Each structure stands twice: as C-alpha cells, then as structure tokens.
Short mmCIF file of C-alpha atoms and ligand atoms in Angstrom, two decimals:
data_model
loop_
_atom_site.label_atom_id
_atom_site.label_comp_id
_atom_site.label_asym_id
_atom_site.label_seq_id
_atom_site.Cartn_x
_atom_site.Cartn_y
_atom_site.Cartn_z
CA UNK A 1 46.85 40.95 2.59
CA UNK A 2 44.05 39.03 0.26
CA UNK A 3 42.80 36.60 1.36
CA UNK A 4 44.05 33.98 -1.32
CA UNK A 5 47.13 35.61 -1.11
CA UNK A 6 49.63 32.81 -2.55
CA UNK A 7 46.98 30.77 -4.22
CA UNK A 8 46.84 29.60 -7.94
CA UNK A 9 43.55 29.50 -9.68
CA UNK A 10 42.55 28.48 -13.43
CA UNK A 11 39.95 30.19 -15.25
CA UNK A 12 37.79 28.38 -18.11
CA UNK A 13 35.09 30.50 -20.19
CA UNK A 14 36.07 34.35 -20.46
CA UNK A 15 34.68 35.55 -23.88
CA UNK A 16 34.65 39.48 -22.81
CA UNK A 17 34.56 41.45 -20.09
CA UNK A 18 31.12 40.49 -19.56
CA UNK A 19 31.81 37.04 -19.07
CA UNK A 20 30.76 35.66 -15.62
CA UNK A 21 33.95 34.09 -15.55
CA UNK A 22 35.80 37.56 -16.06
CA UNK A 23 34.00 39.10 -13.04
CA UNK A 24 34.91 35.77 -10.79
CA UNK A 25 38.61 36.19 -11.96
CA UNK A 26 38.61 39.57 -10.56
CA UNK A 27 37.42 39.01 -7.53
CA UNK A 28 39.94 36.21 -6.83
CA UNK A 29 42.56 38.43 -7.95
CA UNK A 30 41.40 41.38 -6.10
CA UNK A 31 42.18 38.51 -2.81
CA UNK A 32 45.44 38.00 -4.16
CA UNK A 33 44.87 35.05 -5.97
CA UNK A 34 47.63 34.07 -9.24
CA UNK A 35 45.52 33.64 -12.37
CA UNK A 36 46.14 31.19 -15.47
CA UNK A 37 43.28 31.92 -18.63
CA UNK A 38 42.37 29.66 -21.55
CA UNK A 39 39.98 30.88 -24.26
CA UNK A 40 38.90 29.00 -27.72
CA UNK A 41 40.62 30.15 -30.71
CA UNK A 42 42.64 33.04 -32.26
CA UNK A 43 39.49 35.62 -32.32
CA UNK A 44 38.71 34.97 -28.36
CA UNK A 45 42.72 35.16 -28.06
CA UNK A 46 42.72 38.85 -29.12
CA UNK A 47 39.80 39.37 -26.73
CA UNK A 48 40.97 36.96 -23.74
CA UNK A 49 45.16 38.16 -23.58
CA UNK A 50 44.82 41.58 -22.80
CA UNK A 51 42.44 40.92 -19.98
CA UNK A 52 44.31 38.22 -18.83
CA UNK A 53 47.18 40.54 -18.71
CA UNK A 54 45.63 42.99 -16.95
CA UNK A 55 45.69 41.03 -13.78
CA UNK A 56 49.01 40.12 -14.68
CA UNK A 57 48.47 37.36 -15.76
CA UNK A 58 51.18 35.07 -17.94
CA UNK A 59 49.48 31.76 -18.18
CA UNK A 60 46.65 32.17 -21.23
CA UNK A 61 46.91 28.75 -23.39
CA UNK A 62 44.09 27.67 -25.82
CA UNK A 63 41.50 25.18 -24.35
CA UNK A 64 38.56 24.15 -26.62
CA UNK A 65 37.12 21.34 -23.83
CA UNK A 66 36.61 18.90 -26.52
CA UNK A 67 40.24 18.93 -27.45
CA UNK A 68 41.62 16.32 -24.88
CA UNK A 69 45.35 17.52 -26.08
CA UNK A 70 44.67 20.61 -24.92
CA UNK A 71 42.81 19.91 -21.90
CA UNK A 72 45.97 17.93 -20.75
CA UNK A 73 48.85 20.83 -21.98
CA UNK A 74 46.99 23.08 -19.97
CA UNK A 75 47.37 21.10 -16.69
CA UNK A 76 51.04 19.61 -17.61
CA UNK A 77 52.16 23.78 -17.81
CA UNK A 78 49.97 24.32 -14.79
CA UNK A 79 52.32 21.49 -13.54
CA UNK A 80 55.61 22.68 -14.52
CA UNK A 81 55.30 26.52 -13.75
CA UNK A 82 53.11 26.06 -10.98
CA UNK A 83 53.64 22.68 -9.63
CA UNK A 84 50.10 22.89 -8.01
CA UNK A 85 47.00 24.42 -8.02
CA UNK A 86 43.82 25.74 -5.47
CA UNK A 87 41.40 26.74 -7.73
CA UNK A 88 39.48 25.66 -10.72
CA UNK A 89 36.47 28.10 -12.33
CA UNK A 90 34.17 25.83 -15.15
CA UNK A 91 32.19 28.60 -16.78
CA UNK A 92 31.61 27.64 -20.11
CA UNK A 93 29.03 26.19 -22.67
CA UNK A 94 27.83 25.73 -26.12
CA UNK A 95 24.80 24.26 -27.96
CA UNK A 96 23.82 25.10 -31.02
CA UNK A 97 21.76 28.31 -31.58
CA UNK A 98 18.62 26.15 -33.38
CA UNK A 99 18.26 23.68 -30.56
CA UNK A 100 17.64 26.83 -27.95
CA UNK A 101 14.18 27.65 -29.57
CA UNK A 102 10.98 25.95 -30.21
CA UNK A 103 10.43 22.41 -28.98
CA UNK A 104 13.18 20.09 -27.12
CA UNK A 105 11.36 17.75 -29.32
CA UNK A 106 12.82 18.40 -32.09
CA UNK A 107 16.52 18.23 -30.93
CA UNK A 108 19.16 16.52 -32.89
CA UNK A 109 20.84 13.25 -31.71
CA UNK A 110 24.34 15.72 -32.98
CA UNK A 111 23.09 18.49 -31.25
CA UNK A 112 22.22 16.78 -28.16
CA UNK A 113 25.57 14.95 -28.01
CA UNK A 114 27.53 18.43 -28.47
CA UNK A 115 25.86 20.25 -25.64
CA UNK A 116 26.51 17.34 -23.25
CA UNK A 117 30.50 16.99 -23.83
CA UNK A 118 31.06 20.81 -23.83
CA UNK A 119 28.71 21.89 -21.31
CA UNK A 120 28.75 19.27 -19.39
CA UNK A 121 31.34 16.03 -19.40
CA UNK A 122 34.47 19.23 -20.09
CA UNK A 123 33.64 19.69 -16.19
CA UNK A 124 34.93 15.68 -16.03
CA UNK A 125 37.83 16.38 -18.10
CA UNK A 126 38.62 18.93 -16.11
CA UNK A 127 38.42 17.78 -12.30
CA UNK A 128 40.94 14.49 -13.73
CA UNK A 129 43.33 17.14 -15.15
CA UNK A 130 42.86 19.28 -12.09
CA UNK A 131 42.51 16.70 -9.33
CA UNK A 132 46.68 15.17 -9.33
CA UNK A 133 47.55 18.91 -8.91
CA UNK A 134 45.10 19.77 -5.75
CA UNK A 135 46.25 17.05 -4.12
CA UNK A 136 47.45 18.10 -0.19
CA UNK A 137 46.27 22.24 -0.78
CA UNK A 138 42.44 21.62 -0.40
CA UNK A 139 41.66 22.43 -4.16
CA UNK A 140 38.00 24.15 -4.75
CA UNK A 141 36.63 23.67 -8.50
CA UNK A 142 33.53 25.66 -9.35
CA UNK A 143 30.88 25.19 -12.19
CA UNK A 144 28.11 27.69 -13.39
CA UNK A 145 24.88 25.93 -13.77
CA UNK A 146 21.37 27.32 -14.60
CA UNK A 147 17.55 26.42 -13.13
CA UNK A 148 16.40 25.33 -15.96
CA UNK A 149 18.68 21.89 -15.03
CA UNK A 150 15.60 21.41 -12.73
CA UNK A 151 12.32 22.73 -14.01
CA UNK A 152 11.64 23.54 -17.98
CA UNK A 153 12.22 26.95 -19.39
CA UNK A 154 11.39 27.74 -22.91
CA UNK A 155 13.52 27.51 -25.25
CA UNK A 156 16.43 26.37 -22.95
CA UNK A 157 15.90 22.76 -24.20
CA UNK A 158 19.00 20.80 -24.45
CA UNK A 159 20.88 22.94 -22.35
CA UNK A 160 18.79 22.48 -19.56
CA UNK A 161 19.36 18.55 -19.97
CA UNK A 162 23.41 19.23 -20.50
CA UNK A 163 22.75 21.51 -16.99
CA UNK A 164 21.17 18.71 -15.00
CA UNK A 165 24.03 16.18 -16.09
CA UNK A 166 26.71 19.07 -15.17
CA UNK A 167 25.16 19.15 -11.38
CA UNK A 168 24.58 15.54 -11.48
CA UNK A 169 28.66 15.39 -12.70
CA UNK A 170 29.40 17.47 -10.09
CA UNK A 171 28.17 15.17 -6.85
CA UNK A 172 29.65 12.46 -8.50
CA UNK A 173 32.98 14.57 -8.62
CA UNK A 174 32.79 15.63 -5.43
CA UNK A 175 32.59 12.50 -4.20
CA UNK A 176 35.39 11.05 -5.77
CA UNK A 177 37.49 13.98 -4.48
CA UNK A 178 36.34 14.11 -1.25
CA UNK A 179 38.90 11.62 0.15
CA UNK A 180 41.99 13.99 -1.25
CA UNK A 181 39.91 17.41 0.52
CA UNK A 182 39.03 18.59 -3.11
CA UNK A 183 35.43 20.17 -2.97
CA UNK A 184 33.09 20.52 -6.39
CA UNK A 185 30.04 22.56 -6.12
CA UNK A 186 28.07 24.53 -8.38
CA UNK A 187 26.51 28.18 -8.44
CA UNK A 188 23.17 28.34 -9.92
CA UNK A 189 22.80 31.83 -11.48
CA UNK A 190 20.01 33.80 -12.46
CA UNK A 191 19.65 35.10 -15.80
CA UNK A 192 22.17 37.76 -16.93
CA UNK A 193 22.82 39.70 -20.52
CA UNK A 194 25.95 37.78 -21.98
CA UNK A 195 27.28 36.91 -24.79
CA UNK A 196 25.84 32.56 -24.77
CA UNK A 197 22.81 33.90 -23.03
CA UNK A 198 21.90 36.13 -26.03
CA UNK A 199 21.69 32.93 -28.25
CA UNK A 200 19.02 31.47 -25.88
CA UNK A 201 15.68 32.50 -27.64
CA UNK A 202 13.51 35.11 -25.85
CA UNK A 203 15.91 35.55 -22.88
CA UNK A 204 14.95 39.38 -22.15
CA UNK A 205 11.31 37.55 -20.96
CA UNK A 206 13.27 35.48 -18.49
CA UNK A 207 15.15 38.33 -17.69
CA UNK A 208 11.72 40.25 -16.91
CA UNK A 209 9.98 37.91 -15.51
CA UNK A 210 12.79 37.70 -12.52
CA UNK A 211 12.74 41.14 -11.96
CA UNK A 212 8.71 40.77 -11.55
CA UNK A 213 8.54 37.72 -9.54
CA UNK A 214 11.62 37.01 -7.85
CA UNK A 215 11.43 38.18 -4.14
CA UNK A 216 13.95 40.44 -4.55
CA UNK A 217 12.36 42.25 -7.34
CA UNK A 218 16.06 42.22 -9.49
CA UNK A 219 18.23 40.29 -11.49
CA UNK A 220 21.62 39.07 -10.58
CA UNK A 221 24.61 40.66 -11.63
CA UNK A 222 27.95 39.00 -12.51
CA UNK A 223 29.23 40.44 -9.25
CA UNK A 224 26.84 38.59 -7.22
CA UNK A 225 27.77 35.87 -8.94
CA UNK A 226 31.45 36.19 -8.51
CA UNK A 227 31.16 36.56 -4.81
CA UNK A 228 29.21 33.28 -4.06
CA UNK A 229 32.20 31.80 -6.18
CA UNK A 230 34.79 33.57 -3.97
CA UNK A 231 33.37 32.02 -0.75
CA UNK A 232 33.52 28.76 -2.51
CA UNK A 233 36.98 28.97 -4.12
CA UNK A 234 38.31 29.76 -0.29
CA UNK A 235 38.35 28.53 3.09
CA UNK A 236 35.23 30.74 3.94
CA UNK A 237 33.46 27.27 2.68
CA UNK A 238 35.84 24.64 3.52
CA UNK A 239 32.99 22.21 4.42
CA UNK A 240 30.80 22.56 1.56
CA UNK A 241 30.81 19.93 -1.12
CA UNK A 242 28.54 18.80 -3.95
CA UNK A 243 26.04 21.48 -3.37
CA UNK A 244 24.13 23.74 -6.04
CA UNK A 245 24.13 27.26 -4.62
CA UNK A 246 21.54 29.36 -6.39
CA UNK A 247 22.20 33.18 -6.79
CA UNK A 248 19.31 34.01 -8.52
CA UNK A 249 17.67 36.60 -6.10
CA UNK A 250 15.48 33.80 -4.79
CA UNK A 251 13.29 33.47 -8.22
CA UNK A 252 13.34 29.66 -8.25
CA UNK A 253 12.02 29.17 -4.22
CA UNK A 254 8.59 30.84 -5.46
CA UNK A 255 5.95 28.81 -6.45
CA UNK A 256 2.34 30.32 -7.76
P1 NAD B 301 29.97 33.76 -21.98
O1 NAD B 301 29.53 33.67 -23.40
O2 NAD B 301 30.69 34.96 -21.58
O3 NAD B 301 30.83 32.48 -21.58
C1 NAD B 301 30.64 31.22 -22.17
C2 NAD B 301 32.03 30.66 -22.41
O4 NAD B 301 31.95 29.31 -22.90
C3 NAD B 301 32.82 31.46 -23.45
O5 NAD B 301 34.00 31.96 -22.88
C4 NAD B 301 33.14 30.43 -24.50
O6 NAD B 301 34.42 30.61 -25.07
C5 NAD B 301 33.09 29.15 -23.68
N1 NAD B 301 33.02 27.97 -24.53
C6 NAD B 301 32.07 27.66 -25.46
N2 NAD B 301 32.42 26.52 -26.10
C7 NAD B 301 33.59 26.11 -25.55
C8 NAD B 301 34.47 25.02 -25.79
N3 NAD B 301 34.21 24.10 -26.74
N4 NAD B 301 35.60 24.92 -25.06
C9 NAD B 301 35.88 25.82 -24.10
N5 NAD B 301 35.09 26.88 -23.81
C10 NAD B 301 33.97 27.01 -24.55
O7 NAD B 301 28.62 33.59 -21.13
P2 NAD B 301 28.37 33.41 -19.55
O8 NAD B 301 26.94 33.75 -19.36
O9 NAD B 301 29.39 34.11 -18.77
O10 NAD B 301 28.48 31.83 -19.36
C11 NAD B 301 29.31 31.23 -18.39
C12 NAD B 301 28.61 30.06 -17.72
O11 NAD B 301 27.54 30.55 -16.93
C13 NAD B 301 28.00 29.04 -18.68
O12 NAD B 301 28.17 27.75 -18.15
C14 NAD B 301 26.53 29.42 -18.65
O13 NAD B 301 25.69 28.33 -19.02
C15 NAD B 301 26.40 29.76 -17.19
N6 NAD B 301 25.21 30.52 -16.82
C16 NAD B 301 24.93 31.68 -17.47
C17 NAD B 301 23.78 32.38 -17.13
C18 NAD B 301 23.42 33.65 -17.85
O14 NAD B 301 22.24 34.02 -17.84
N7 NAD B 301 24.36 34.34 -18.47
C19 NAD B 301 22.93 31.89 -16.11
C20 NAD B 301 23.27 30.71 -15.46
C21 NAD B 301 24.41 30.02 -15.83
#
C-alpha cells in the first residue's frame, strides 16, 4: 500500500510530459495518491486530459491563475466531489519572452506586473482557495522556485524578482497556516530543458555551467525534483514549514 494511499492532491502547471509538475504527479500517484489537473486553455486541454487520464484521473478543469472565477470553481468542485484535500503542487509561471533577455533595466511596468500575479501572488490565490479544504488533514502545498530569486542570473530578470516574492509569499503563507497544521514550502530546482525554461534566453549556458561547477558534476532531473516534493507533500516532512529546499545538485552552495 502507497504511502498516500487515500489522499487527494491538486496539480497546477502540467504543459507536457516534461513538465516538472507531470513528473511530481506521478510520483504521488505511484504512492497512491487521487489526482485533480487544471491546465490553461483548449490547446493545453488536448495535451493535459489524456495524461491526466492516464492516472485515472477525472478532475481536469481549466485554471488560468489570473482568472479568480476559475481559481474558486476549481476549489468549490474540489469541495463537492472531494469534500477535502492533502495536497496542493504550484508549478507554474509566465513572463513575457522579451523581458527574459538583455537588461532587467529595461523591463516594463506591464511586464513586471504580469510576472508577479502569475508567478507569484497565483501561489496566494491558491493557499486561500486551498486552505478551508486542508483544514483538520494536515494539508502540504508545494511551489517550484528558482536561484535566481536570490542571486542574479542573466537574462532571468523579472522572473527572478517574481521568484523572490513567491518564497517571500510562501513564509508568509506558511505562517498563516501554521495554526490549522497546513505546511508551505518551496523546492528550489536546478535548471532543466522544459517547455518555460526554453523561453529564458541562453539557458543551455546555465544548463552547462551546472554540470561544470556544481559539486555533483550534473544537472537535476524532473525526477529529483519530484521526489523532494513527495517527502514534502507527506508525513515524511510533517515538521517542515516555510523552507526553500534546493535540488539543484548543490550548484548554488559554491562560491569562487
Ligand atoms: P512548464 O512549461 O512545463 O510549466 C509551466 C506551467 O506554467 C505550464 O503548465 C503553464 O501552463 C503554466 N502557466 C503559465 N501561465 C499560467 C497561468 N496564467 N495560469 C496557470 N498556469 C500557467 O515548465 P516547468 O519548468 O515544469 O515549470 C514549472 C515550475 O518550475 C515553474 O514555476 C518554473 O519557474 C519552475 N522552475 C523551473 C526550472 C527549470 O529549469 N525548468 C527551474 C526552477 C524552477
């Protein structure tokens, strides 16, 4: 028997099957966990459904996070078919493919503003729809952050200022859940070929330069990823709270 046999978990931010969301979703199923999807629109439907369905799933709604109707049908169905939930997965996030190159300098007041409420406030959003429904089960909710919230990497620009208000969001969170045993962290990945990290400019140098420096000498793959998330989406981490965990091979303890 899994080991989140009985469990309910939601999953935001599958694209494709190489989504790091996708991989975590497995690996909570593959414990036994029940699975509810949302994607953004009809051409990530047709992508989204027949993964979804292949862990059997038969909750997949629509969920663009700035669309605070469908942030809250999500959690009423979530309500009414599930009446609860354990789990929430955050693993999505946008900016706009000019303000991911050059200078930060030049980013747009519009551009700025976008990043911030997808990539970052949707994690708000999302812990208030979440929070009435992991009331009494110890709910877990889980967001995918990146280094360059905490030290500048080219090109990364506004995302890395969306990233550092998404960890910053996520203390706050946890803090406020706390007192009802919900528990927010975040897993700080390293690099990996996807489909939002191919719109960050010059992203196979990052990718090289981890597998150069990092101590150990390889990038992370979504399944190293998705197995930091399964410790904290279960009791394996039931007293760790408002942390950033990195899972980047070690690449961002190294110095000169
Ligand atoms: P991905 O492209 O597979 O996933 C990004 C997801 O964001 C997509 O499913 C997309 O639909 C979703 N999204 C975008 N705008 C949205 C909106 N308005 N509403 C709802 N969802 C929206 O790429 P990924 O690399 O798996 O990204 C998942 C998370 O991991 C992101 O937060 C990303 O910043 C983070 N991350 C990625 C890397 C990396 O190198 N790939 C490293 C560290 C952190």
């Amino acid at each position: 028997m899994g080991m989140l046999e009985g469990k309910k978990g939601v999953i935001f931010g599958v694209a494709n099957e190489r989504s790091i969301a996708w991989t975590i979703a497995q690996a909570l199923h593959n414990e036994g966990m029940e699975l509810a999807f949302t994607y953004v629109g009809e051409a990530l439907e047709s992508r989204v459904r027949p993964l979804a369905e292949s862990l059997g799933s038969k909750i997949i709604l629509p969920c663009d996070v700035t669309n605070d109707g469908q942030i809250d049908a999500v959690f009423n169905t979530l309500k009414e078919k599930w009446g609860g939930l354990d789990s929430l997965v955050h693993s999505l996030a946008f900016a706009k493919k000019e303000e991911l190159k050059g200078e930060f300098l030049t980013t747009s007041r519009e551009g700025f503003a976008l990043a911030m409420d997808v990539s970052a406030y949707s994690l708000v959003a999302l812990a208030r729809g979440a929070a009435p429904l992991m009331e009494g089960r110890n709910g877990s909710i889980v967001a995918l952050t990146y280094h360059g919230s905490q030290k500048v990497v080219s090109n990364y620009n506004v995302m890395g200022v969306a990233k550092a208000a998404l960890e910053c969001s996520a203390m706050y969170l946890a803090a406020d859940l706390g007192p009802k045993g919900i528990r927010v962290n975040t897993i700080s990945a390293g690099p990996i070929k996807t489909l939002a990290a191919m719109g960050i400019s010059g992203f196979k140098t990052i990718l090289d330069m981890v597998e150069q420096k990092a101590p150990l000498r390889r990038n992370v793959t979504q399944e190293d990823v998705a197995k930091t998330a399964l410790y904290l989406l279960s009791g394996l981490s039931s007293g760790v709270t408002g942390e950033i965990i990195y899972v980047d091979s070690g690449y961002s303890i190294m110095g000169m």
